[in-house]
Tab-separated table of C-alpha atoms and ligand atoms in Angstrom:
chain	number	residue	atom	x	y	z
A	451	MET	CA	17.470	17.095	-30.144
A	452	PRO	CA	20.236	14.611	-29.826
A	453	LYS	CA	20.208	11.503	-31.863
A	454	PHE	CA	22.122	8.497	-32.559
A	455	ILE	CA	23.819	7.754	-35.906
A	456	ILE	CA	24.660	4.022	-36.205
A	457	ASN	CA	26.630	2.412	-39.003
A	458	GLY	CA	25.606	-1.218	-38.647
A	459	GLY	CA	27.110	-4.644	-39.414
A	460	LYS	CA	30.491	-4.305	-37.551
A	461	ARG	CA	31.671	-7.297	-35.407
A	462	LEU	CA	31.954	-6.431	-31.895
A	463	SER	CA	34.570	-7.488	-29.151
A	464	GLY	CA	35.882	-6.797	-25.750
A	465	GLU	CA	34.405	-6.101	-22.355
A	466	ILE	CA	31.484	-3.967	-21.293
A	467	ALA	CA	30.560	-3.227	-17.618
A	468	VAL	CA	26.968	-3.214	-16.335
A	469	SER	CA	25.914	-0.031	-14.602
A	470	GLY	CA	23.816	0.282	-11.469
A	471	ALA	CA	20.225	-0.594	-11.890
A	472	LYS	CA	18.031	2.183	-12.666
A	473	ASN	CA	14.984	0.421	-11.052
A	474	SER	CA	16.931	0.021	-7.729
A	475	ALA	CA	18.345	3.584	-7.724
A	476	LEU	CA	14.856	4.951	-8.309
A	477	LYS	CA	13.629	3.389	-5.045
A	478	ILE	CA	16.664	4.145	-2.824
A	479	ILE	CA	16.664	7.852	-3.534
A	480	PRO	CA	13.015	8.463	-2.102
A	481	ALA	CA	13.917	5.883	0.652
A	482	ALA	CA	16.224	8.628	2.059
A	483	ILE	CA	13.071	10.281	3.197
A	484	LEU	CA	12.366	7.480	5.608
A	485	SER	CA	15.121	8.701	7.991
A	486	PRO	CA	16.571	12.169	8.781
A	487	GLU	CA	20.051	10.532	8.939
A	488	THR	CA	22.440	10.819	6.074
A	489	LEU	CA	22.249	8.195	3.221
A	490	THR	CA	25.192	7.495	0.989
A	491	ILE	CA	24.198	5.981	-2.345
A	492	GLN	CA	27.204	4.107	-4.286
A	493	ASN	CA	27.125	2.903	-7.836
A	494	LEU	CA	24.536	5.328	-9.017
A	495	PRO	CA	23.851	5.173	-12.844
A	496	LEU	CA	24.341	8.297	-14.571
A	497	ILE	CA	20.935	8.415	-16.224
A	498	GLU	CA	18.235	11.107	-16.755
A	499	ASP	CA	15.730	9.204	-14.421
A	500	VAL	CA	18.232	9.336	-11.609
A	501	ASP	CA	18.882	13.116	-12.347
A	502	ARG	CA	15.045	13.705	-12.221
A	503	SER	CA	14.618	11.797	-9.127
A	504	LEU	CA	17.463	13.589	-7.120
A	505	GLU	CA	16.108	17.104	-8.543
A	506	LEU	CA	12.632	16.080	-7.184
A	507	LEU	CA	14.097	15.249	-3.849
A	508	GLU	CA	15.982	18.540	-3.838
A	509	THR	CA	12.764	20.498	-4.492
A	510	LEU	CA	11.277	19.013	-1.325
A	511	GLY	CA	14.194	20.537	0.648
A	512	ALA	CA	16.898	17.659	0.856
A	513	ASP	CA	20.565	18.517	0.850
A	514	ILE	CA	22.302	16.419	-1.829
A	515	LYS	CA	25.932	16.177	-2.550
A	516	ARG	CA	26.516	14.323	-6.015
A	517	ASN	CA	29.755	13.186	-7.236
A	518	GLU	CA	29.232	11.147	-10.414
A	519	HIS	CA	28.131	7.607	-9.239
A	520	GLN	CA	27.748	8.509	-5.663
A	521	ALA	CA	25.173	10.785	-3.931
A	522	ILE	CA	25.141	11.802	-0.201
A	523	ILE	CA	21.548	12.759	0.842
A	524	SER	CA	20.172	14.365	4.025
A	525	THR	CA	16.544	14.722	4.412
A	526	LYS	CA	16.766	16.461	7.762
A	527	ASN	CA	15.495	19.679	6.545
A	528	ILE	CA	12.670	18.587	4.221
A	529	LYS	CA	10.078	21.438	4.100
A	530	THR	CA	7.238	20.115	2.072
A	531	SER	CA	5.537	16.888	1.437
A	532	GLN	CA	3.924	18.098	-1.871
A	533	LEU	CA	5.745	16.930	-5.123
A	534	ASP	CA	6.284	19.571	-7.796
A	535	GLU	CA	3.769	19.140	-10.493
A	536	LYS	CA	5.930	19.613	-13.510
A	537	MET	CA	8.613	17.239	-12.072
A	538	ALA	CA	6.366	14.514	-11.021
A	539	ASP	CA	4.747	14.533	-14.441
A	540	LYS	CA	8.156	13.827	-16.217
A	541	PHE	CA	8.709	10.470	-14.760
A	542	ARG	CA	6.730	7.626	-13.365
A	543	GLY	CA	9.371	6.971	-10.596
A	544	SER	CA	7.867	10.116	-8.708
A	545	ILE	CA	5.238	7.798	-7.384
A	546	MET	CA	8.014	6.174	-5.230
A	547	PHE	CA	8.200	9.416	-3.320
A	548	VAL	CA	4.712	9.227	-1.912
A	549	GLY	CA	4.926	6.336	0.582
A	550	PRO	CA	7.813	7.710	2.413
A	551	LEU	CA	6.580	11.237	2.485
A	552	LEU	CA	3.214	9.776	3.894
A	553	ALA	CA	4.936	7.601	6.505
A	554	ARG	CA	7.340	10.389	7.710
A	555	PHE	CA	5.046	13.537	7.573
A	556	GLY	CA	1.662	11.865	7.658
A	557	GLU	CA	0.735	13.653	4.429
A	558	ALA	CA	1.471	13.738	0.696
A	559	LYS	CA	0.271	15.941	-2.168
A	560	PHE	CA	0.960	14.697	-5.651
A	561	PRO	CA	-0.328	14.699	-9.290
A	562	HIS	CA	-0.845	11.589	-11.361
A	563	PRO	CA	2.855	10.500	-12.128
A	564	GLY	CA	4.014	10.866	-15.665
A	565	GLY	CA	6.573	8.848	-17.662
A	566	CYS	CA	6.751	6.523	-20.469
A	567	VAL	CA	3.788	5.480	-22.677
A	568	ILE	CA	3.828	1.835	-22.289
A	569	GLY	CA	0.596	1.220	-20.312
A	570	ALA	CA	-3.003	1.403	-21.098
A	571	GLY	CA	-3.751	5.032	-21.228
A	572	GLU	CA	-2.300	6.691	-18.084
A	573	ARG	CA	-0.562	4.185	-16.082
A	574	PRO	CA	-2.984	3.480	-13.085
A	575	ILE	CA	-1.802	3.970	-9.454
A	576	ASP	CA	-4.940	2.289	-7.982
A	577	LEU	CA	-2.841	-0.370	-6.235
A	578	PHE	CA	-0.837	2.404	-4.379
A	579	LEU	CA	-3.886	4.383	-3.314
A	580	ALA	CA	-5.566	1.106	-2.030
A	581	GLY	CA	-2.233	0.277	-0.106
A	582	TYR	CA	-2.064	3.700	1.535
A	583	LYS	CA	-5.750	3.328	2.519
A	584	ALA	CA	-4.852	-0.069	4.247
A	585	PHE	CA	-2.511	1.874	6.590
A	586	GLY	CA	-5.357	4.192	7.593
A	587	ALA	CA	-4.763	7.064	5.085
A	588	GLU	CA	-7.484	9.053	3.640
A	589	ILE	CA	-7.371	10.237	0.045
A	590	ASP	CA	-8.676	13.451	-1.331
A	591	GLU	CA	-9.040	13.641	-5.095
A	592	SER	CA	-11.520	16.650	-5.151
A	593	SER	CA	-9.144	19.091	-6.526
A	594	GLY	CA	-9.068	17.088	-9.870
A	595	GLU	CA	-5.200	18.107	-10.124
A	596	PHE	CA	-3.744	16.659	-7.018
A	597	TYR	CA	-4.176	13.514	-4.633
A	598	HIS	CA	-4.108	14.673	-1.208
A	599	ILE	CA	-3.275	11.693	1.209
A	600	LYS	CA	-3.412	12.236	4.841
A	601	ALA	CA	-3.341	10.247	8.132
A	602	LYS	CA	-3.437	11.279	11.679
A	603	GLU	CA	-1.789	8.033	12.559
A	604	LEU	CA	-0.777	5.319	10.269
A	605	LYS	CA	-1.300	1.700	11.297
A	606	PRO	CA	0.260	-1.446	10.264
A	607	ALA	CA	-1.509	-3.267	7.677
A	608	ASN	CA	-2.609	-6.776	6.475
A	609	TYR	CA	-2.703	-6.396	2.630
A	610	PHE	CA	-3.200	-8.654	-0.379
A	611	PHE	CA	-2.222	-7.040	-3.544
A	612	PRO	CA	-4.938	-7.854	-6.229
A	613	LEU	CA	-2.242	-7.657	-8.922
A	614	VAL	CA	1.494	-8.151	-8.684
A	615	SER	CA	3.248	-4.920	-8.905
A	616	VAL	CA	6.713	-4.028	-8.544
A	617	THR	CA	6.409	-0.363	-7.461
A	618	ALA	CA	3.401	-0.924	-5.568
A	619	THR	CA	5.193	-3.600	-3.432
A	620	GLU	CA	8.258	-1.356	-2.795
A	621	SER	CA	6.171	1.614	-1.944
A	622	MET	CA	4.219	-0.305	0.737
A	623	LEU	CA	7.491	-1.877	2.025
A	624	MET	CA	8.988	1.577	2.591
A	625	THR	CA	5.911	3.043	4.078
A	626	ALA	CA	5.617	0.034	6.453
A	627	ALA	CA	9.184	0.270	7.351
A	628	ILE	CA	8.566	3.228	9.728
A	629	ILE	CA	5.137	2.311	10.924
A	630	PRO	CA	5.601	0.542	14.356
A	631	GLY	CA	4.007	-2.936	14.403
A	632	LYS	CA	3.497	-5.829	12.065
A	633	THR	CA	2.567	-5.298	8.495
A	634	ILE	CA	1.833	-8.302	6.306
A	635	LEU	CA	2.002	-8.031	2.462
A	636	LYS	CA	0.796	-10.812	0.245
A	637	ASN	CA	0.872	-11.369	-3.519
A	638	CYS	CA	4.082	-9.129	-3.622
A	639	ALA	CA	6.389	-8.753	-6.576
A	640	MET	CA	9.646	-10.679	-6.244
A	641	GLU	CA	12.325	-8.687	-8.176
A	642	PRO	CA	15.829	-8.424	-6.931
A	643	GLU	CA	15.627	-4.770	-6.465
A	644	ILE	CA	12.949	-5.392	-3.844
A	645	GLU	CA	15.329	-7.705	-1.950
A	646	ALA	CA	18.163	-5.057	-1.944
A	647	LEU	CA	15.753	-2.516	-0.630
A	648	ALA	CA	14.663	-4.690	2.206
A	649	GLU	CA	18.314	-5.813	2.962
A	650	TYR	CA	19.126	-2.128	3.236
A	651	LEU	CA	16.329	-1.338	5.483
A	652	ASN	CA	17.017	-4.308	7.706
A	653	LYS	CA	20.605	-2.766	8.331
A	654	GLN	CA	19.004	0.422	9.411
A	655	GLY	CA	16.713	-1.123	11.998
A	656	ALA	CA	13.500	-2.477	10.301
A	657	LYS	CA	12.654	-6.135	10.449
A	658	ILE	CA	11.743	-7.529	7.263
A	659	SER	CA	11.490	-10.908	6.220
A	660	GLY	CA	10.234	-12.712	2.969
A	661	ALA	CA	11.330	-10.102	0.536
A	662	GLY	CA	11.954	-11.877	-2.838
A	663	SER	CA	8.907	-14.145	-2.117
A	664	PRO	CA	5.290	-13.419	-2.305
A	665	THR	CA	4.725	-12.753	1.306
A	666	ILE	CA	6.652	-10.074	3.145
A	667	ILE	CA	6.335	-9.239	6.799
A	668	ILE	CA	7.721	-5.992	8.000
A	669	GLU	CA	8.155	-4.903	11.627
A	670	GLY	CA	8.524	-1.194	11.328
A	671	THR	CA	10.446	1.229	13.482
A	672	LYS	CA	9.909	5.054	14.233
A	673	ASP	CA	13.766	5.406	14.528
A	674	LEU	CA	15.061	3.960	11.358
A	675	LYS	CA	18.445	4.950	10.536
A	676	ALA	CA	20.406	5.440	7.525
A	677	GLY	CA	23.664	4.147	5.927
A	678	THR	CA	25.336	3.188	2.721
A	679	PHE	CA	23.538	1.558	-0.141
A	680	THR	CA	25.331	0.174	-3.101
A	681	VAL	CA	22.964	-0.127	-6.118
A	682	ILE	CA	22.944	-3.618	-7.520
A	683	PRO	CA	23.806	-4.226	-11.226
A	684	ASP	CA	21.227	-3.379	-13.820
A	685	ARG	CA	19.828	-6.854	-14.773
A	686	ILE	CA	17.999	-5.401	-17.849
A	687	GLU	CA	21.203	-3.889	-19.040
A	688	THR	CA	22.990	-7.164	-18.533
A	689	GLY	CA	20.387	-9.093	-20.604
A	690	SER	CA	20.278	-6.328	-23.137
A	691	PHE	CA	24.079	-6.615	-23.831
A	692	ALA	CA	23.960	-10.397	-23.888
A	693	ILE	CA	21.315	-10.202	-26.532
A	694	LEU	CA	23.257	-7.611	-28.445
A	695	ALA	CA	26.314	-9.841	-28.395
A	696	ALA	CA	24.301	-12.927	-29.685
A	697	ALA	CA	22.628	-10.913	-32.348
A	698	ALA	CA	25.837	-9.430	-33.682
A	699	GLN	CA	27.568	-12.736	-33.568
A	700	SER	CA	30.409	-11.181	-31.375
A	701	GLU	CA	32.411	-12.238	-28.528
A	702	ILE	CA	31.623	-9.757	-25.704
A	703	THR	CA	32.379	-10.068	-21.934
A	704	ILE	CA	29.640	-8.444	-19.891
A	705	THR	CA	31.347	-7.567	-16.429
A	706	GLN	CA	30.115	-6.288	-12.970
A	707	CYS	CA	26.751	-8.160	-13.257
A	708	GLN	CA	24.776	-10.571	-11.441
A	709	PRO	CA	23.871	-13.563	-13.916
A	710	GLU	CA	21.580	-15.247	-11.430
A	711	HIS	CA	19.283	-12.148	-11.922
A	712	ILE	CA	18.735	-13.127	-15.554
A	713	MET	CA	18.415	-16.883	-15.363
A	714	THR	CA	15.057	-17.224	-17.397
A	715	LEU	CA	16.839	-15.325	-20.127
A	716	LEU	CA	19.940	-17.326	-20.129
A	717	VAL	CA	18.220	-20.529	-20.160
A	718	ILE	CA	16.350	-19.563	-23.166
A	719	LEU	CA	19.549	-18.221	-24.896
A	720	GLU	CA	21.076	-21.554	-24.327
A	721	GLU	CA	17.994	-23.361	-25.872
A	722	VAL	CA	17.988	-21.156	-29.024
A	723	GLY	CA	21.703	-21.883	-29.473
A	724	VAL	CA	23.601	-18.946	-28.187
A	725	ASN	CA	27.082	-19.806	-27.032
A	726	PHE	CA	28.165	-18.333	-23.651
A	727	GLU	CA	29.904	-19.019	-20.310
A	728	ILE	CA	29.034	-17.526	-17.021
A	729	GLY	CA	31.148	-16.615	-13.852
A	730	PRO	CA	29.904	-15.255	-10.698
A	731	ASP	CA	29.724	-11.710	-12.021
A	732	TRP	CA	30.468	-12.105	-15.693
A	733	ILE	CA	28.782	-13.445	-18.913
A	734	ARG	CA	30.814	-14.169	-22.076
A	735	VAL	CA	28.859	-14.442	-25.168
A	736	LYS	CA	30.750	-16.012	-28.053
A	737	PRO	CA	29.912	-16.180	-31.883
A	738	ASN	CA	27.385	-18.934	-32.317
A	739	GLY	CA	26.128	-20.889	-35.366
A	740	LYS	CA	22.442	-20.781	-36.285
A	741	ILE	CA	19.906	-19.402	-33.769
A	742	LYS	CA	16.538	-21.291	-33.517
A	743	GLY	CA	13.187	-19.305	-33.119
A	744	ARG	CA	11.581	-19.733	-29.718
A	745	SER	CA	8.318	-18.313	-28.489
A	746	ILE	CA	8.258	-16.564	-25.127
A	747	LYS	CA	5.747	-15.090	-22.973
A	748	THR	CA	6.511	-12.080	-20.383
A	749	HIS	CA	5.922	-12.622	-16.843
A	750	GLU	CA	6.583	-11.175	-13.333
A	751	TYR	CA	10.140	-12.041	-11.878
A	752	PRO	CA	11.531	-14.581	-12.100
A	753	GLY	CA	9.771	-15.136	-15.330
A	754	PHE	CA	10.909	-13.519	-18.724
A	755	ALA	CA	11.122	-9.778	-17.949
A	756	THR	CA	8.902	-7.438	-20.043
A	757	ASP	CA	11.863	-5.059	-19.999
A	758	LEU	CA	13.804	-7.650	-21.988
A	759	GLN	CA	11.133	-8.472	-24.533
A	760	SER	CA	12.136	-5.651	-26.922
A	761	PRO	CA	15.764	-6.838	-27.307
A	762	TYR	CA	14.775	-10.479	-27.568
A	763	VAL	CA	12.403	-9.495	-30.355
A	764	VAL	CA	15.437	-8.255	-32.466
A	765	LEU	CA	17.380	-11.508	-31.714
A	766	MET	CA	14.337	-13.511	-32.965
A	767	THR	CA	14.389	-11.554	-36.209
A	768	GLN	CA	17.857	-13.329	-36.753
A	769	ALA	CA	16.523	-16.613	-35.701
A	770	GLN	CA	15.504	-19.599	-37.852
A	771	GLY	CA	11.719	-20.358	-38.015
A	772	THR	CA	8.649	-18.962	-36.402
A	773	CYS	CA	7.958	-17.721	-32.951
A	774	LEU	CA	5.401	-15.930	-30.949
A	775	ILE	CA	6.116	-13.149	-28.472
A	776	HIS	CA	3.386	-12.653	-25.997
A	777	GLU	CA	3.635	-9.513	-23.826
A	778	THR	CA	1.493	-9.857	-20.767
A	779	ILE	CA	2.495	-6.917	-18.500
A	780	TYR	CA	1.891	-3.862	-20.886
A	781	ASP	CA	-0.487	-3.408	-23.803
A	782	ARG	CA	1.606	-0.836	-25.761
A	783	ARG	CA	4.992	-2.565	-25.746
A	784	LEU	CA	4.785	-4.351	-29.099
A	785	ILE	CA	3.708	-1.291	-31.251
A	786	TRP	CA	7.403	-0.376	-31.953
A	787	THR	CA	7.927	-3.518	-33.694
A	788	ASP	CA	6.451	-1.978	-36.630
A	789	MET	CA	9.905	-0.087	-37.020
A	790	LEU	CA	11.624	-3.522	-37.299
A	791	SER	CA	9.172	-4.421	-40.099
A	792	GLN	CA	10.383	-1.144	-41.811
A	793	MET	CA	14.002	-2.233	-41.540
A	794	GLY	CA	13.118	-5.682	-43.147
A	795	ALA	CA	11.866	-7.899	-40.369
A	796	ASP	CA	8.928	-10.234	-41.083
A	797	ILE	CA	6.604	-9.567	-38.041
A	798	THR	CA	2.884	-9.842	-37.803
A	799	MET	CA	0.891	-8.276	-35.167
A	800	CYS	CA	-1.840	-10.492	-34.002
A	801	ASP	CA	-3.146	-8.105	-31.436
A	802	PRO	CA	-1.613	-5.535	-29.073
A	803	HIS	CA	-0.199	-8.246	-26.842
A	804	ARG	CA	1.190	-10.745	-29.508
A	805	VAL	CA	3.356	-10.705	-32.635
A	806	VAL	CA	4.731	-13.403	-34.727
A	807	ILE	CA	8.087	-13.441	-36.211
A	808	ASN	CA	9.384	-15.328	-39.011
A	809	GLY	CA	13.198	-15.442	-39.338
A	810	PRO	CA	15.974	-14.985	-40.229
A	811	THR	CA	15.714	-11.632	-42.010
A	812	LYS	CA	18.408	-9.105	-43.053
A	813	LEU	CA	17.782	-5.790	-41.447
A	814	ARG	CA	18.417	-2.407	-43.118
A	815	GLY	CA	19.356	0.748	-41.727
A	816	LYS	CA	16.306	3.213	-41.388
A	817	HIS	CA	15.324	6.682	-39.882
A	818	LEU	CA	13.638	5.731	-36.516
A	819	ILE	CA	12.029	7.278	-33.299
A	820	SER	CA	12.757	5.726	-29.982
A	821	PRO	CA	9.239	5.529	-28.442
A	822	ASP	CA	10.531	4.489	-25.040
A	823	LEU	CA	13.414	3.282	-23.070
A	824	ARG	CA	13.272	-0.451	-23.738
A	825	ALA	CA	12.181	-0.070	-27.421
A	826	GLY	CA	15.001	2.366	-27.798
A	827	ILE	CA	17.779	-0.107	-26.786
A	828	ALA	CA	16.095	-2.687	-29.105
A	829	LEU	CA	16.281	-0.179	-31.920
A	830	VAL	CA	20.005	0.369	-31.076
A	831	ILE	CA	20.621	-3.353	-31.167
A	832	ALA	CA	18.871	-3.546	-34.552
A	833	GLY	CA	20.709	-0.592	-35.878
A	834	LEU	CA	24.069	-2.342	-34.827
A	835	ILE	CA	23.129	-5.349	-36.795
A	836	ALA	CA	21.561	-3.667	-39.767
A	837	GLU	CA	23.272	-2.898	-43.072
A	838	GLY	CA	23.824	0.631	-43.557
A	839	GLU	CA	22.947	3.780	-41.635
A	840	THR	CA	20.271	4.020	-38.905
A	841	GLN	CA	19.243	7.299	-37.240
A	842	ILE	CA	17.432	7.165	-33.923
A	843	ASP	CA	15.589	10.280	-32.809
A	844	ASN	CA	14.255	10.902	-29.245
A	845	ILE	CA	17.139	9.404	-27.561
A	846	TYR	CA	16.099	11.225	-24.414
A	847	GLN	CA	14.129	7.930	-23.854
A	848	ILE	CA	17.243	5.868	-24.026
A	849	ASP	CA	19.168	8.346	-21.880
A	850	ARG	CA	16.589	7.821	-19.250
A	851	GLY	CA	17.970	4.280	-18.530
A	852	TYR	CA	21.176	3.761	-20.231
A	853	GLU	CA	24.419	5.451	-18.988
A	854	ARG	CA	26.550	6.926	-21.689
A	855	LEU	CA	25.482	4.214	-24.031
A	856	GLU	CA	27.232	5.361	-27.234
A	857	GLU	CA	30.535	5.790	-25.347
A	858	ARG	CA	30.499	2.250	-23.911
A	859	LEU	CA	29.337	0.580	-27.168
A	860	ALA	CA	32.060	2.492	-29.128
A	861	LYS	CA	34.740	0.790	-26.873
A	862	ILE	CA	33.488	-2.502	-27.964
A	863	GLY	CA	33.746	-1.678	-31.771
A	864	ALA	CA	30.308	-0.234	-32.413
A	865	ASP	CA	30.180	2.567	-35.024
A	866	ILE	CA	27.628	4.764	-33.024
A	867	LYS	CA	27.639	8.617	-32.502
A	868	ARG	CA	25.515	11.104	-30.678
A	869	VAL	CA	24.858	14.151	-32.740
A	870	GLU	CA	22.876	17.207	-31.931
B	104	EPU	N1	-0.837	-1.696	-12.357
B	104	EPU	C1	-1.864	-1.298	-12.078
B	104	EPU	N2	-2.238	-0.317	-10.918
B	104	EPU	C2	-1.209	0.207	-10.194
B	104	EPU	C3	0.203	-0.224	-10.573
B	104	EPU	C4	0.310	-1.088	-11.650
B	104	EPU	O1	-3.006	-1.887	-12.667
B	104	EPU	O2	-1.517	0.793	-9.401
B	104	EPU	C5	-0.505	-2.467	-13.627
B	104	EPU	C6	0.377	-1.914	-14.601
B	104	EPU	O3	-0.301	-1.138	-15.677
B	104	EPU	C7	0.967	-3.088	-15.443
B	104	EPU	C8	1.131	-4.148	-14.033
B	104	EPU	O4	0.314	-3.576	-13.074
B	104	EPU	O5	0.019	-3.659	-16.141
B	104	EPU	C9	2.414	-4.414	-13.714
B	104	EPU	O6	3.112	-3.248	-13.493
B	104	EPU	P1	4.033	-2.880	-12.320
B	104	EPU	O7	3.379	-2.137	-11.271
B	104	EPU	O8	4.599	-4.148	-11.774
B	104	EPU	O9	5.107	-2.061	-12.988
B	104	EPU	P2	5.763	-0.763	-12.260
B	104	EPU	O10	5.981	-1.237	-10.835
B	104	EPU	O11	5.236	0.353	-12.616
B	104	EPU	C10	8.313	-1.666	-12.779
B	104	EPU	C11	9.417	-1.147	-13.336
B	104	EPU	C12	9.337	-1.087	-14.867
B	104	EPU	C13	9.011	-2.672	-15.367
B	104	EPU	C14	7.755	-3.201	-14.421
B	104	EPU	C15	7.525	-4.748	-14.647
B	104	EPU	C16	10.365	0.696	-11.937
B	104	EPU	C17	10.362	2.180	-11.722
B	104	EPU	N3	9.615	0.439	-13.236
B	104	EPU	O12	7.142	-0.893	-13.010
B	104	EPU	O13	10.345	-0.913	-15.609
B	104	EPU	O14	8.640	-2.822	-16.531
B	104	EPU	O15	8.056	-2.891	-13.031
B	104	EPU	O16	8.787	-5.392	-14.301
B	104	EPU	O17	10.758	-0.164	-11.119
B	104	EPU	C18	11.581	0.221	-17.410
B	104	EPU	O18	12.591	0.131	-16.552
B	104	EPU	O19	11.563	0.392	-18.540
B	104	EPU	C19	10.199	-0.082	-16.877
B	104	EPU	C20	9.161	0.311	-17.451
């Protein structure tokens, strides 16, 4: 199994470009099912989750031509609306195929989606199921292995999400895009990836308004076309690199990004004393003086992203004073901080949702295991600022969402190697 070996404590410098957003790519790939026309995706990140998603689409019968950051997809000859059990079990993103399959073929069969371990027990899909029912679908779970969702005819829905969910919003948005009539979705998630998806669907003939706000109105069309989608820059990668630069007291310019997608983080970085400038598509972080500890509470977009909580925790181990990190979205997303304590951080877990950090503390290199994608990048940042050698195992979790991370970090001066 590959691992990272990091020799920490090096000053970093130079430019690092942001890849396409994982959480945008994972929605546009299944959106290919919505139209039999050919979809071209540009700026696709080269990450494991994208590979899994394209493989899953291929098993359904799609024709895919992949060339590094581009994929040309035709779903004209799709032959089944049943998701391969083993593949769907590998990653949570498989759930994004269900809405488009149901909308185009009136049927979808799939196992409970797998993926990372950050939610309570199995991450639930109740919001999705309730959403499909609102479109008039029937759900049969009697096999105990598969959900079988069917509808003679789907009808537009007037639906209020009982909980804000990114992927459930996107799933209903995609489904409604090819159901003729007016669907109204309320209490929607507002992430930039949702806006990007809606903008693409609008170019193909749907009439969607309000994406990026809590109420989305969709006038679907049976004749949705397909065209070119350019994946937006990954805002979580952008924020992770900005935090790395601040924690490593280094001058790094982050390019090909959209700073307006991480405004909450940037406002907080300014408050804690991080020195940076921003342009329309870049952020330059410079070495700063002392960093102050500042508490945060994760929140749905545009609040403080749960996906940025783990890198921020590492930064706070280098900050003066005490702060509280309150994770409100997932209840297993702070357990990894125990590894930071082993590296020398002063972190007290109050309960599964809250830790208190006292800083600053020197970190020492350690042998670590990446438990999930976002904790994984945080461990890399910790390793890069720690004294001595850090070994990180289970980097498949990091490869799921960060493209060729070690090569890109080495170019800005990091001593990080992938070894088998
Ligand atoms: N939830 C339910 N029922 C559902 C769906 C979600 O109870 O049917 C709960 C979840 O358990 C969680 C809360 O709702 O407690 C919010 O989760 P949400 O559904 O918004 O998360 P998601 O859509 O599954 C996406 C991203 C995550 C990111 C979250 C929050 C994708 C593929 N995933 O997940 O990304 O953390 O939104 O912003 O878009 C990551 O990239 O590492 C990652 C986990």
